């Protein structure tokens, strides 16, 4: 797992990243009847917090020190583990459901599969979840900004689901896919902050940080109505077993 990608970004990540539909949590609850859940690559706990509305026993696993500190502030009453996705230290055969929200693309997928098999109960399943922005004119211009100002963006290009690189039929022995649409209404601070929280966005103090900040601000001003923009997202969840 790329453990340092979000070092220095925990605050902006936690403040501006979108959450997940409550319908997804209900769907996972009804599909799995899980008693124990491990949220792997939990970050600052955005998805973990969504999970906490149900009475399953939750363990959150996060390797990045900055994200972990914010996770501990945000959530109490759950077990929090400082460990990578591929070696969680969770007791074998103890987890009914593993979740990876906005994180799976950072994992060593083969090692993560083996770790899931180790910690799964007999009917254990893995839910891989992504929030993906849907394409519109504003999003196209946003992508062009990142291509100019974010050195890693050409190779990362968002998450692997958006890139079409994740093949669930090759990773799982069987799986289900469910998708939900949501729209996030953002003011300028929220929009720019969300974009600057990306792993591939320039960090504050680096040469291109101010350039990207200015370009994103101008983009917001171009498309805003009444000081707000609507950013459409699709949430995909692949629920499978090995």
CSV table of N, CA, C and O in Angstrom, one decimal, residues 124-209:
chain,number,residue,atom,x,y,z
A,124,UNK,N,-17.2,-15.1,4.6
A,124,UNK,CA,-16.7,-13.7,4.5
A,124,UNK,C,-16.7,-13.1,3.1
A,124,UNK,O,-16.5,-13.8,2.1
A,125,UNK,N,-17.0,-11.8,3.0
A,125,UNK,CA,-17.1,-11.2,1.7
A,125,UNK,C,-16.4,-9.8,1.8
A,125,UNK,O,-16.2,-9.2,2.8
A,126,UNK,N,-15.9,-9.4,0.6
A,126,UNK,CA,-15.2,-8.1,0.4
A,126,UNK,C,-16.1,-7.2,-0.4
A,126,UNK,O,-16.6,-7.5,-1.4
A,127,UNK,N,-16.2,-5.9,0.1
A,127,UNK,CA,-16.9,-4.9,-0.6
A,127,UNK,C,-15.9,-3.8,-1.0
A,127,UNK,O,-15.3,-3.2,-0.1
A,128,UNK,N,-15.7,-3.6,-2.3
A,128,UNK,CA,-14.8,-2.6,-2.8
A,128,UNK,C,-15.7,-1.5,-3.3
A,128,UNK,O,-16.6,-1.7,-4.2
A,129,UNK,N,-15.5,-0.3,-2.8
A,129,UNK,CA,-16.4,0.9,-3.0
A,129,UNK,C,-15.6,2.0,-3.6
A,129,UNK,O,-14.5,2.3,-3.1
A,130,UNK,N,-16.2,2.7,-4.6
A,130,UNK,CA,-15.6,3.9,-5.1
A,130,UNK,C,-16.7,5.0,-5.3
A,130,UNK,O,-17.8,4.7,-5.8
A,131,UNK,N,-16.4,6.2,-5.0
A,131,UNK,CA,-17.1,7.4,-5.4
A,131,UNK,C,-16.4,7.9,-6.7
A,131,UNK,O,-15.2,8.2,-6.6
A,132,UNK,N,-17.1,7.9,-7.8
A,132,UNK,CA,-16.5,8.4,-9.0
A,132,UNK,C,-17.3,9.6,-9.6
A,132,UNK,O,-18.6,9.5,-9.7
A,133,UNK,N,-16.7,10.6,-9.9
A,133,UNK,CA,-17.4,11.8,-10.5
A,133,UNK,C,-17.8,11.5,-11.9
A,133,UNK,O,-17.0,10.9,-12.7
A,134,UNK,N,-19.0,11.8,-12.2
A,134,UNK,CA,-19.5,11.5,-13.6
A,134,UNK,C,-19.1,12.7,-14.5
A,134,UNK,O,-18.9,13.8,-14.1
A,135,UNK,N,-19.1,12.4,-15.8
A,135,UNK,CA,-18.5,13.3,-16.7
A,135,UNK,C,-19.5,14.4,-17.1
A,135,UNK,O,-20.6,14.2,-17.3
A,136,UNK,N,-19.0,15.6,-17.1
A,136,UNK,CA,-19.7,16.8,-17.6
A,136,UNK,C,-18.7,17.8,-18.0
A,136,UNK,O,-17.5,17.6,-18.0
A,137,UNK,N,-19.1,19.0,-18.5
A,137,UNK,CA,-18.1,19.9,-19.1
A,137,UNK,C,-17.2,20.4,-18.0
A,137,UNK,O,-16.0,20.6,-18.3
A,138,UNK,N,-17.7,20.6,-16.8
A,138,UNK,CA,-16.8,21.1,-15.7
A,138,UNK,C,-15.8,20.1,-15.4
A,138,UNK,O,-14.6,20.4,-15.2
A,139,UNK,N,-16.2,18.8,-15.3
A,139,UNK,CA,-15.3,17.7,-15.0
A,139,UNK,C,-14.2,17.6,-16.1
A,139,UNK,O,-13.0,17.3,-15.8
A,140,UNK,N,-14.5,17.8,-17.4
A,140,UNK,CA,-13.5,17.7,-18.4
A,140,UNK,C,-12.5,18.8,-18.3
A,140,UNK,O,-11.3,18.5,-18.4
A,141,UNK,N,-12.9,20.0,-17.9
A,141,UNK,CA,-12.0,21.0,-17.7
A,141,UNK,C,-11.1,20.8,-16.5
A,141,UNK,O,-10.0,21.2,-16.4
A,142,UNK,N,-11.8,20.3,-15.5
A,142,UNK,CA,-11.0,19.9,-14.3
A,142,UNK,C,-9.9,18.9,-14.6
A,142,UNK,O,-8.8,19.1,-14.1
A,143,UNK,N,-10.2,17.9,-15.4
A,143,UNK,CA,-9.2,16.9,-15.7
A,143,UNK,C,-8.0,17.6,-16.5
A,143,UNK,O,-6.9,17.2,-16.3
A,144,UNK,N,-8.3,18.5,-17.4
A,144,UNK,CA,-7.3,19.2,-18.1
A,144,UNK,C,-6.4,20.0,-17.2
A,144,UNK,O,-5.2,20.1,-17.4
A,145,UNK,N,-6.9,20.6,-16.1
A,145,UNK,CA,-6.1,21.3,-15.1
A,145,UNK,C,-5.2,20.4,-14.5
A,145,UNK,O,-4.0,20.6,-14.3
A,146,UNK,N,-5.7,19.2,-14.1
A,146,UNK,CA,-4.8,18.2,-13.4
A,146,UNK,C,-3.7,17.7,-14.3
A,146,UNK,O,-2.6,17.4,-13.9
A,147,UNK,N,-4.0,17.5,-15.6
A,147,UNK,CA,-3.0,17.1,-16.5
A,147,UNK,C,-1.9,18.1,-16.6
A,147,UNK,O,-0.7,17.7,-16.8
A,148,UNK,N,-2.2,19.4,-16.5
A,148,UNK,CA,-1.2,20.4,-16.6
A,148,UNK,C,-0.4,20.6,-15.3
A,148,UNK,O,0.8,21.0,-15.3
A,149,UNK,N,-1.1,20.4,-14.1
A,149,UNK,CA,-0.5,20.8,-12.9
A,149,UNK,C,-0.1,19.7,-11.9
A,149,UNK,O,0.6,20.0,-10.9
A,150,UNK,N,-0.6,18.5,-12.1
A,150,UNK,CA,-0.4,17.4,-11.2
A,150,UNK,C,0.5,16.4,-11.9
A,150,UNK,O,0.0,15.6,-12.8
A,151,UNK,N,1.8,16.3,-11.5
A,151,UNK,CA,2.7,15.5,-12.2
A,151,UNK,C,2.3,14.0,-12.3
A,151,UNK,O,2.7,13.3,-13.2
A,152,UNK,N,1.6,13.5,-11.2
A,152,UNK,CA,1.3,12.1,-11.1
A,152,UNK,C,0.0,11.8,-11.8
A,152,UNK,O,-0.4,10.6,-12.0
A,153,UNK,N,-0.8,12.8,-12.2
A,153,UNK,CA,-2.1,12.5,-12.7
A,153,UNK,C,-2.2,11.7,-14.0
A,153,UNK,O,-3.1,10.9,-14.2
A,154,UNK,N,-1.2,11.9,-14.8
A,154,UNK,CA,-1.2,11.2,-16.1
A,154,UNK,C,-1.2,9.7,-15.9
A,154,UNK,O,-1.7,9.0,-16.7
A,155,UNK,N,-0.5,9.3,-14.9
A,155,UNK,CA,-0.4,7.8,-14.6
A,155,UNK,C,-1.5,7.3,-13.7
A,155,UNK,O,-1.9,6.2,-13.8
A,156,UNK,N,-1.9,8.2,-12.8
A,156,UNK,CA,-2.9,7.7,-11.8
A,156,UNK,C,-4.3,7.8,-12.4
A,156,UNK,O,-5.1,6.9,-12.3
A,157,UNK,N,-4.7,9.0,-12.9
A,157,UNK,CA,-6.0,9.2,-13.6
A,157,UNK,C,-7.1,8.8,-12.7
A,157,UNK,O,-8.0,8.0,-13.1
A,158,UNK,N,-7.1,9.2,-11.5
A,158,UNK,CA,-8.2,8.9,-10.6
A,158,UNK,C,-8.1,7.4,-10.1
A,158,UNK,O,-7.0,6.9,-10.0
A,159,UNK,N,-9.3,6.8,-9.8
A,159,UNK,CA,-9.2,5.5,-9.3
A,159,UNK,C,-9.3,4.4,-10.4
A,159,UNK,O,-9.6,4.7,-11.5
A,160,UNK,N,-8.9,3.2,-10.1
A,160,UNK,CA,-8.9,2.2,-11.1
A,160,UNK,C,-10.2,1.8,-11.7
A,160,UNK,O,-10.3,1.3,-12.8
A,161,UNK,N,-11.3,2.0,-10.9
A,161,UNK,CA,-12.6,1.8,-11.4
A,161,UNK,C,-12.9,2.7,-12.5
A,161,UNK,O,-13.4,2.3,-13.6
A,162,UNK,N,-12.7,4.0,-12.3
A,162,UNK,CA,-12.9,5.0,-13.3
A,162,UNK,C,-12.1,4.8,-14.6
A,162,UNK,O,-12.5,5.0,-15.7
A,163,UNK,N,-10.9,4.2,-14.4
A,163,UNK,CA,-10.0,3.9,-15.5
A,163,UNK,C,-10.3,2.6,-16.2
A,163,UNK,O,-9.8,2.3,-17.2
A,164,UNK,N,-11.2,1.8,-15.6
A,164,UNK,CA,-11.6,0.6,-16.3
A,164,UNK,C,-10.5,-0.5,-16.0
A,164,UNK,O,-10.5,-1.5,-16.7
A,165,UNK,N,-9.7,-0.4,-15.0
A,165,UNK,CA,-8.6,-1.3,-14.8
A,165,UNK,C,-9.0,-2.5,-13.9
A,165,UNK,O,-8.3,-3.5,-13.8
A,166,UNK,N,-10.1,-2.3,-13.1
A,166,UNK,CA,-10.5,-3.3,-12.2
A,166,UNK,C,-11.4,-4.2,-12.9
A,166,UNK,O,-12.5,-3.9,-13.4
A,167,UNK,N,-11.1,-5.5,-12.9
A,167,UNK,CA,-11.9,-6.6,-13.5
A,167,UNK,C,-12.4,-7.5,-12.4
A,167,UNK,O,-11.8,-8.4,-12.0
A,168,UNK,N,-13.6,-7.2,-11.9
A,168,UNK,CA,-14.1,-8.0,-10.8
A,168,UNK,C,-14.3,-9.5,-11.1
A,168,UNK,O,-14.1,-10.3,-10.2
A,169,UNK,N,-14.6,-9.8,-12.3
A,169,UNK,CA,-14.8,-11.2,-12.7
A,169,UNK,C,-13.5,-12.0,-12.6
A,169,UNK,O,-13.5,-13.2,-12.5
A,170,UNK,N,-12.4,-11.3,-12.7
A,170,UNK,CA,-11.1,-11.9,-12.6
A,170,UNK,C,-10.6,-12.0,-11.1
A,170,UNK,O,-9.8,-12.8,-10.7
A,171,UNK,N,-11.1,-11.0,-10.3
A,171,UNK,CA,-10.6,-10.9,-8.9
A,171,UNK,C,-11.5,-11.8,-8.0
A,171,UNK,O,-11.0,-12.4,-7.0
A,172,UNK,N,-12.8,-11.8,-8.2
A,172,UNK,CA,-13.7,-12.6,-7.4
A,172,UNK,C,-14.1,-13.9,-8.0
A,172,UNK,O,-14.2,-14.0,-9.3
A,173,UNK,N,-14.5,-14.9,-7.2
A,173,UNK,CA,-15.1,-16.1,-7.8
A,173,UNK,C,-16.6,-15.8,-8.1
A,173,UNK,O,-17.1,-16.4,-9.0
A,174,UNK,N,-17.2,-14.9,-7.4
A,174,UNK,CA,-18.6,-14.4,-7.7
A,174,UNK,C,-18.7,-13.1,-7.0
A,174,UNK,O,-18.1,-12.8,-6.0
A,175,UNK,N,-19.6,-12.2,-7.6
A,175,UNK,CA,-19.7,-10.9,-7.0
A,175,UNK,C,-21.1,-10.3,-7.5
A,175,UNK,O,-21.7,-10.8,-8.5
A,176,UNK,N,-21.5,-9.2,-6.8
A,176,UNK,CA,-22.6,-8.4,-7.2
A,176,UNK,C,-22.1,-7.0,-7.3
A,176,UNK,O,-21.3,-6.6,-6.5
A,177,UNK,N,-22.7,-6.2,-8.2
A,177,UNK,CA,-22.4,-4.8,-8.3
A,177,UNK,C,-23.7,-4.0,-8.1
A,177,UNK,O,-24.7,-4.3,-8.7
A,178,UNK,N,-23.6,-3.0,-7.2
A,178,UNK,CA,-24.7,-2.1,-7.0
A,178,UNK,C,-24.1,-0.7,-7.1
A,178,UNK,O,-23.0,-0.4,-6.8
A,179,UNK,N,-24.9,0.2,-7.7
A,179,UNK,CA,-24.5,1.6,-7.9
A,179,UNK,C,-25.6,2.6,-7.5
A,179,UNK,O,-26.8,2.3,-7.6
A,180,UNK,N,-25.1,3.7,-7.0
A,180,UNK,CA,-26.0,4.8,-6.5
A,180,UNK,C,-25.5,6.1,-7.1
A,180,UNK,O,-24.3,6.3,-7.2
A,181,UNK,N,-26.5,6.9,-7.4
A,181,UNK,CA,-26.1,8.3,-7.9
A,181,UNK,C,-26.4,9.3,-6.8
A,181,UNK,O,-27.4,9.2,-6.0
A,182,UNK,N,-25.5,10.2,-6.6
A,182,UNK,CA,-25.7,11.3,-5.7
A,182,UNK,C,-25.0,12.6,-6.3
A,182,UNK,O,-24.1,12.5,-7.1
A,183,UNK,N,-25.5,13.7,-5.8
A,183,UNK,CA,-24.9,15.0,-6.2
A,183,UNK,C,-24.5,15.8,-5.0
A,183,UNK,O,-25.3,16.0,-4.1
A,184,UNK,N,-23.3,16.3,-5.0
A,184,UNK,CA,-22.7,17.0,-3.9
A,184,UNK,C,-22.8,18.5,-4.3
A,184,UNK,O,-22.2,18.9,-5.3
A,185,UNK,N,-23.5,19.3,-3.5
A,185,UNK,CA,-23.5,20.8,-3.7
A,185,UNK,C,-22.4,21.4,-2.9
A,185,UNK,O,-22.4,21.2,-1.7
A,186,UNK,N,-21.5,22.1,-3.6
A,186,UNK,CA,-20.3,22.6,-3.0
A,186,UNK,C,-20.2,24.1,-3.2
A,186,UNK,O,-20.5,24.6,-4.3
A,187,UNK,N,-19.7,24.8,-2.2
A,187,UNK,CA,-19.3,26.2,-2.4
A,187,UNK,C,-17.8,26.2,-2.9
A,187,UNK,O,-17.2,25.1,-3.0
A,188,UNK,N,-17.3,27.4,-3.1
A,188,UNK,CA,-15.9,27.4,-3.6
A,188,UNK,C,-14.9,26.7,-2.7
A,188,UNK,O,-14.0,26.0,-3.1
A,189,UNK,N,-15.0,27.0,-1.4
A,189,UNK,CA,-14.1,26.4,-0.5
A,189,UNK,C,-14.1,24.9,-0.5
A,189,UNK,O,-13.1,24.2,-0.5
A,190,UNK,N,-15.4,24.3,-0.5
A,190,UNK,CA,-15.6,22.9,-0.5
A,190,UNK,C,-15.1,22.3,-1.8
A,190,UNK,O,-14.4,21.2,-1.8
A,191,UNK,N,-15.4,22.9,-3.0
A,191,UNK,CA,-15.0,22.4,-4.3
A,191,UNK,C,-13.4,22.3,-4.4
A,191,UNK,O,-12.9,21.3,-4.7
A,192,UNK,N,-12.8,23.5,-4.2
A,192,UNK,CA,-11.4,23.6,-4.3
A,192,UNK,C,-10.7,22.7,-3.3
A,192,UNK,O,-9.7,21.9,-3.6
A,193,UNK,N,-11.2,22.6,-2.1
A,193,UNK,CA,-10.6,21.8,-1.0
A,193,UNK,C,-10.7,20.3,-1.4
A,193,UNK,O,-9.7,19.6,-1.2
A,194,UNK,N,-11.8,19.9,-1.9
A,194,UNK,CA,-12.0,18.5,-2.3
A,194,UNK,C,-11.0,18.1,-3.4
A,194,UNK,O,-10.3,17.1,-3.3
A,195,UNK,N,-10.8,19.0,-4.4
A,195,UNK,CA,-9.9,18.7,-5.4
A,195,UNK,C,-8.4,18.7,-4.9
A,195,UNK,O,-7.6,17.9,-5.4
A,196,UNK,N,-8.1,19.6,-4.0
A,196,UNK,CA,-6.7,19.7,-3.5
A,196,UNK,C,-6.4,18.5,-2.6
A,196,UNK,O,-5.2,18.3,-2.2
A,197,UNK,N,-7.4,17.8,-2.1
A,197,UNK,CA,-7.2,16.6,-1.3
A,197,UNK,C,-6.7,15.4,-2.0
A,197,UNK,O,-6.4,14.4,-1.4
A,198,UNK,N,-6.8,15.4,-3.4
A,198,UNK,CA,-6.4,14.3,-4.2
A,198,UNK,C,-5.0,13.9,-3.9
A,198,UNK,O,-4.1,14.8,-3.8
A,199,UNK,N,-4.7,12.6,-4.0
A,199,UNK,CA,-3.3,12.2,-3.7
A,199,UNK,C,-2.3,12.7,-4.7
A,199,UNK,O,-1.2,13.0,-4.4
A,200,UNK,N,-2.8,13.0,-6.0
A,200,UNK,CA,-1.9,13.5,-7.0
A,200,UNK,C,-1.9,15.0,-7.1
A,200,UNK,O,-1.2,15.5,-8.0
A,201,UNK,N,-2.7,15.7,-6.3
A,201,UNK,CA,-2.7,17.2,-6.3
A,201,UNK,C,-1.4,17.7,-5.7
A,201,UNK,O,-0.9,17.1,-4.7
A,202,UNK,N,-0.8,18.8,-6.2
A,202,UNK,CA,0.4,19.3,-5.6
A,202,UNK,C,0.2,19.6,-4.1
A,202,UNK,O,-0.9,20.2,-3.8
A,203,UNK,N,1.2,19.4,-3.3
A,203,UNK,CA,1.1,19.7,-1.9
A,203,UNK,C,1.4,21.2,-1.7
A,203,UNK,O,2.2,21.7,-2.4
A,204,UNK,N,0.9,21.7,-0.6
A,204,UNK,CA,1.2,23.1,-0.3
A,204,UNK,C,2.7,23.3,-0.1
A,204,UNK,O,3.3,22.5,0.5
A,205,UNK,N,3.2,24.4,-0.7
A,205,UNK,CA,4.6,24.6,-0.6
A,205,UNK,C,5.4,24.1,-1.8
A,205,UNK,O,6.6,24.4,-2.0
A,206,UNK,N,4.8,23.3,-2.7
A,206,UNK,CA,5.4,22.9,-3.9
A,206,UNK,C,5.1,23.9,-5.0
A,206,UNK,O,4.1,24.6,-5.0
A,207,UNK,N,5.9,23.9,-6.1
A,207,UNK,CA,5.8,24.9,-7.1
A,207,UNK,C,4.5,25.1,-7.8
A,207,UNK,O,4.1,26.2,-8.1
A,208,UNK,N,3.8,24.0,-8.0
A,208,UNK,CA,2.5,24.0,-8.8
A,208,UNK,C,1.3,24.2,-7.9
A,208,UNK,O,0.2,24.3,-8.5
A,209,UNK,N,1.5,24.2,-6.6
A,209,UNK,CA,0.3,24.3,-5.7
A,209,UNK,C,-0.5,25.5,-6.0
A,209,UNK,O,-1.7,25.5,-6.2
